[in-house]
Amino acid sequence: MMAAFALIAVQLLIRGTVAARGYFYWDDLILVARSGDHPLLSAEFLLYDHDGHLMPGAFLVAGILTRIAPLDWALPAISLVVLQALASLAVLRVLRVILGSRPTMLIPLALYLFSPLTLPSFAWWANGLNQLPLQAGLALVTAEAILLYRTGRVRHAVTGAAALVIALAFYEKSVVIPFVAFVAVALLAHTSGIRRPLRSTARACAPLWASALVILAAWAAVYFSHVASPLRTDNIDDAAGLLQHGTSLGLLPALFGGPWSWDRWPPSPPWATPPVVLVVVSWLLIVAVIVGNHLRRRRIGWVWPSVAAYALASQLAMVTTRGGDATAVEIAQTLRYVADTAVVVAIALAIIDQAPRRATHPAFRPFLSVRSRPAFTALAAVAFLAGSLWSTFTFDQRWRDNPTVDYVTTAKAELAANRDVPLLSQPVSIWVLLPVAAPYNQSSQVFGPLRDRPAFSDSTPALRMLDDDGHLVPAEVSWVRALTEGMAPGCGTRVTGDAVAVAPGVDGAIALSQPVIPWVWTAQLNYLSNRDGTIEVSMSGGPPVTVPVHSGLGTAYVRLTGGGATVDVSAVTPDLNLCFGGGPFGSVVPAQSSDAGSRAAAGDDGALPNP
């Protein structure tokens, strides 16, 4: 046991180093954004459909850590190490339950602890909050099922059911846990010589299976009432390619210490790029392992097919939920969809190791003799650990190539130093979050949980924006369209306390040079006001925005949602009188980035009078 705990300590030291050198990535920022946008214990927050995932436990952990220290990587890194420790201890426990304290237990334990198969899902916080509880759940429920089978004590059914509930709270794939546990118990019964292992397993562990069915039924009711079906129908043609890449370039090399090298195109995650020689050797090694197991052990014929079925099911789930015309096959090489297979393989190796020995054929005795086995095992262990450590090192180098680090660090400092003027929300850098993450790619969402920052508003008197490096820079409105000069003599477009916007050319409606489609736009309103007051600005199909105005000449930059041919303005303050001149209408860009030609493209000659 001391050796097992020492291996776990070494693993946590290595994984802790990877976590400490990592940072927030993609979905992590969505977790942070939602944590600052919703009450912690609300159903809207905990039961959110996150791209097909139902993960209230993960949201709860993310919400608590975000409230303690928003956008501070220290706490998420610590949470990953803690969850990894729980998963590793759970795997150790199930291996001890199967094998006792025999030294060979260290082989499947070391495979789980150091295989790069689980590394990418550990390093990515959002994925670790899914995968690590699943891995712990697989080991814990399987151990409790085995103990229930052996002892008949109902407390093992209660503990197993509780572990299943917790795992389901973090990841919907945890529905597989009872089935893995059932197969593991049945395989152990079969290797022990039980004539009807399936019937024996069903009867002996009936309290656990009955509890699991009730739990799964209740979970399914919640899942399908809150999550849209993630299944895709446009991905059948991609299945073969995804399965080939996921198995030959992902799963098998990682089981033997690979892939040794990784590639990455930010903002995508790293994916395994094993050399051809490693791919070939991995296939040869898995065949050798399976053949060697059957030469040495009896009654294990269903073990490796069960492992293969689990790995295939995991990859088919990836194909049916993530495949499609726009999906690159490299997604299968990211390993996160098959990471939990490491636990299943460790359990399978333990089941094989306790199976009865087979009489060795004379032709194989030189290779399988007791005398030669320690030297071969030591050589294989050294090769596996060396490959795994190198793969961990190369992954860490790629994982640290993360534009989010500099962007968020710089933006936090800039926002803290410039809290005087409200900011319009704008998309963050595309190197951090692509538009497909909308609305959580908005700066108001990502940085909303911060305490030291300016207010995010739909209007501001001074336009600034975060550039791609995270610096807060002066900005302007691009001339996608022009807000045209109104017809009121000496005023432009007039708005008074009792004016209501109805149509172009009528007081309160500022006409655009050309109509626009429904979208998120920014208008630069140049005005002259008789006093301080408040106006409402809106577009067709969008909500009104309340905008403060000040006495005299002024400018208000307003973020609007909607479309049409006008920007409609009405005065909220009863005795307010304003005149509006022309101005740009479009998107927010760094100052001095637009040219005079863009004004002409907008349908305006650029000669916009001031009010």
Tab-separated table of N, CA and C in Angstrom, residues 284-343:
chain	number	residue	atom	x	y	z
A	284	LEU	N	0.492	-3.658	-32.397
A	284	LEU	CA	1.187	-4.915	-32.130
A	284	LEU	C	1.177	-5.233	-30.635
A	285	LEU	N	1.355	-4.200	-29.806
A	285	LEU	CA	1.390	-4.420	-28.370
A	285	LEU	C	0.030	-4.846	-27.822
A	286	ILE	N	-1.045	-4.245	-28.308
A	286	ILE	CA	-2.360	-4.620	-27.779
A	286	ILE	C	-2.688	-6.049	-28.170
A	287	VAL	N	-2.290	-6.441	-29.365
A	287	VAL	CA	-2.487	-7.837	-29.772
A	287	VAL	C	-1.647	-8.762	-28.889
A	288	ALA	N	-0.387	-8.366	-28.627
A	288	ALA	CA	0.489	-9.186	-27.792
A	288	ALA	C	-0.053	-9.306	-26.376
A	289	VAL	N	-0.567	-8.208	-25.836
A	289	VAL	CA	-1.125	-8.238	-24.476
A	289	VAL	C	-2.316	-9.185	-24.409
A	290	ILE	N	-3.218	-9.076	-25.384
A	290	ILE	CA	-4.417	-9.925	-25.376
A	290	ILE	C	-4.028	-11.399	-25.521
A	291	VAL	N	-3.138	-11.695	-26.457
A	291	VAL	CA	-2.703	-13.082	-26.655
A	291	VAL	C	-1.984	-13.596	-25.410
A	292	GLY	N	-1.081	-12.764	-24.846
A	292	GLY	CA	-0.363	-13.167	-23.643
A	292	GLY	C	-1.291	-13.432	-22.467
A	293	ASN	N	-2.306	-12.596	-22.312
A	293	ASN	CA	-3.279	-12.819	-21.241
A	293	ASN	C	-3.983	-14.167	-21.397
A	294	HIS	N	-4.378	-14.492	-22.624
A	294	HIS	CA	-5.094	-15.748	-22.847
A	294	HIS	C	-4.180	-16.954	-22.708
A	295	LEU	N	-2.898	-16.784	-22.939
A	295	LEU	CA	-1.968	-17.898	-22.759
A	295	LEU	C	-1.726	-18.184	-21.278
A	296	ARG	N	-1.902	-17.148	-20.433
A	296	ARG	CA	-1.580	-17.319	-19.015
A	296	ARG	C	-2.810	-17.511	-18.136
A	297	ARG	N	-3.975	-17.027	-18.573
A	297	ARG	CA	-5.148	-17.050	-17.706
A	297	ARG	C	-6.339	-17.712	-18.406
A	298	ARG	N	-7.179	-18.325	-17.590
A	298	ARG	CA	-8.382	-18.973	-18.099
A	298	ARG	C	-9.622	-18.119	-17.778
A	299	ARG	N	-10.676	-18.370	-18.528
A	299	ARG	CA	-11.999	-17.748	-18.306
A	299	ARG	C	-11.972	-16.224	-18.451
A	300	ILE	N	-11.139	-15.718	-19.319
A	300	ILE	CA	-11.075	-14.250	-19.512
A	300	ILE	C	-11.514	-13.856	-20.923
A	301	GLY	N	-12.181	-14.775	-21.610
A	301	GLY	CA	-12.531	-14.518	-23.004
A	301	GLY	C	-13.390	-13.296	-23.243
A	302	TRP	N	-14.201	-12.900	-22.235
A	302	TRP	CA	-15.103	-11.762	-22.420
A	302	TRP	C	-14.526	-10.450	-21.906
A	303	VAL	N	-13.348	-10.482	-21.298
A	303	VAL	CA	-12.819	-9.263	-20.683
A	303	VAL	C	-12.449	-8.223	-21.738
A	304	TRP	N	-11.569	-8.585	-22.659
A	304	TRP	CA	-11.136	-7.595	-23.654
A	304	TRP	C	-12.248	-7.186	-24.621
A	305	PRO	N	-13.141	-8.107	-25.041
A	305	PRO	CA	-14.287	-7.634	-25.822
A	305	PRO	C	-15.147	-6.619	-25.076
A	306	SER	N	-15.260	-6.772	-23.755
A	306	SER	CA	-16.032	-5.800	-22.961
A	306	SER	C	-15.352	-4.435	-22.964
A	307	VAL	N	-14.018	-4.441	-22.830
A	307	VAL	CA	-13.276	-3.176	-22.884
A	307	VAL	C	-13.439	-2.527	-24.249
A	308	ALA	N	-13.319	-3.333	-25.301
A	308	ALA	CA	-13.459	-2.799	-26.660
A	308	ALA	C	-14.852	-2.220	-26.879
A	309	ALA	N	-15.866	-2.903	-26.344
A	309	ALA	CA	-17.237	-2.402	-26.492
A	309	ALA	C	-17.407	-1.057	-25.798
A	310	TYR	N	-16.793	-0.913	-24.626
A	310	TYR	CA	-16.897	0.368	-23.909
A	310	TYR	C	-16.212	1.487	-24.691
A	311	ALA	N	-14.996	1.208	-25.186
A	311	ALA	CA	-14.273	2.217	-25.955
A	311	ALA	C	-15.036	2.577	-27.226
A	312	LEU	N	-15.616	1.569	-27.886
A	312	LEU	CA	-16.380	1.833	-29.100
A	312	LEU	C	-17.625	2.658	-28.797
A	313	ALA	N	-18.322	2.315	-27.717
A	313	ALA	CA	-19.522	3.078	-27.343
A	313	ALA	C	-19.177	4.527	-27.045
A	314	SER	N	-18.034	4.759	-26.382
A	314	SER	CA	-17.618	6.133	-26.071
A	314	SER	C	-17.374	6.920	-27.350
A	315	GLN	N	-16.747	6.278	-28.316
A	315	GLN	CA	-16.454	6.980	-29.559
A	315	GLN	C	-17.695	7.158	-30.423
A	316	LEU	N	-18.606	6.195	-30.373
A	316	LEU	CA	-19.858	6.369	-31.100
A	316	LEU	C	-20.684	7.505	-30.510
A	317	ALA	N	-20.616	7.667	-29.186
A	317	ALA	CA	-21.291	8.806	-28.564
A	317	ALA	C	-20.704	10.118	-29.080
A	318	MET	N	-19.368	10.145	-29.253
A	318	MET	CA	-18.723	11.327	-29.820
A	318	MET	C	-19.204	11.566	-31.249
A	319	VAL	N	-19.295	10.496	-32.044
A	319	VAL	CA	-19.708	10.622	-33.443
A	319	VAL	C	-21.126	11.168	-33.540
A	320	THR	N	-22.023	10.651	-32.700
A	320	THR	CA	-23.434	11.020	-32.808
A	320	THR	C	-23.769	12.356	-32.164
A	321	THR	N	-22.863	12.898	-31.354
A	321	THR	CA	-23.145	14.182	-30.705
A	321	THR	C	-22.222	15.304	-31.158
A	322	ARG	N	-21.054	14.971	-31.666
A	322	ARG	CA	-20.090	15.997	-32.036
A	322	ARG	C	-19.676	15.931	-33.504
A	323	GLY	N	-20.048	14.871	-34.200
A	323	GLY	CA	-19.682	14.754	-35.607
A	323	GLY	C	-20.514	15.672	-36.476
A	324	GLY	N	-20.131	15.793	-37.727
A	324	GLY	CA	-20.864	16.637	-38.659
A	324	GLY	C	-19.949	17.190	-39.715
A	325	ASP	N	-20.547	17.873	-40.684
A	325	ASP	CA	-19.771	18.394	-41.810
A	325	ASP	C	-18.698	19.382	-41.371
A	326	ALA	N	-18.951	20.114	-40.295
A	326	ALA	CA	-17.996	21.137	-39.857
A	326	ALA	C	-17.034	20.623	-38.790
A	327	THR	N	-17.065	19.317	-38.509
A	327	THR	CA	-16.228	18.754	-37.452
A	327	THR	C	-14.960	18.162	-38.036
A	328	ALA	N	-13.812	18.607	-37.540
A	328	ALA	CA	-12.533	18.051	-37.972
A	328	ALA	C	-12.298	16.724	-37.268
A	329	VAL	N	-11.692	15.771	-37.988
A	329	VAL	CA	-11.456	14.449	-37.398
A	329	VAL	C	-10.483	14.531	-36.232
A	330	GLU	N	-9.699	15.614	-36.155
A	330	GLU	CA	-8.753	15.747	-35.041
A	330	GLU	C	-9.446	15.810	-33.682
A	331	ILE	N	-10.764	16.085	-33.680
A	331	ILE	CA	-11.467	16.136	-32.395
A	331	ILE	C	-11.390	14.792	-31.682
A	332	ALA	N	-11.321	13.697	-32.467
A	332	ALA	CA	-11.218	12.368	-31.867
A	332	ALA	C	-9.858	12.142	-31.227
A	333	GLN	N	-8.851	12.925	-31.626
A	333	GLN	CA	-7.503	12.766	-31.096
A	333	GLN	C	-7.256	13.615	-29.858
A	334	THR	N	-8.257	14.378	-29.426
A	334	THR	CA	-8.095	15.170	-28.211
A	334	THR	C	-8.179	14.304	-26.955
A	335	LEU	N	-8.643	13.057	-27.091
A	335	LEU	CA	-8.669	12.032	-26.033
A	335	LEU	C	-9.746	12.249	-24.977
A	336	ARG	N	-10.395	13.410	-24.942
A	336	ARG	CA	-11.304	13.656	-23.828
A	336	ARG	C	-12.569	12.799	-23.892
A	337	TYR	N	-12.897	12.257	-25.070
A	337	TYR	CA	-14.099	11.439	-25.171
A	337	TYR	C	-13.866	9.989	-24.747
A	338	VAL	N	-12.622	9.599	-24.595
A	338	VAL	CA	-12.306	8.219	-24.192
A	338	VAL	C	-11.449	8.178	-22.943
A	339	ALA	N	-11.307	9.294	-22.235
A	339	ALA	CA	-10.423	9.342	-21.071
A	339	ALA	C	-10.823	8.331	-20.005
A	340	ASP	N	-12.132	8.168	-19.769
A	340	ASP	CA	-12.590	7.248	-18.740
A	340	ASP	C	-12.308	5.791	-19.078
A	341	THR	N	-11.936	5.499	-20.334
A	341	THR	CA	-11.553	4.136	-20.696
A	341	THR	C	-10.349	3.676	-19.886
A	342	ALA	N	-9.534	4.619	-19.401
A	342	ALA	CA	-8.380	4.251	-18.581
A	342	ALA	C	-8.817	3.512	-17.321
A	343	VAL	N	-9.934	3.928	-16.711
A	343	VAL	CA	-10.445	3.242	-15.523
A	343	VAL	C	-10.922	1.837	-15.893
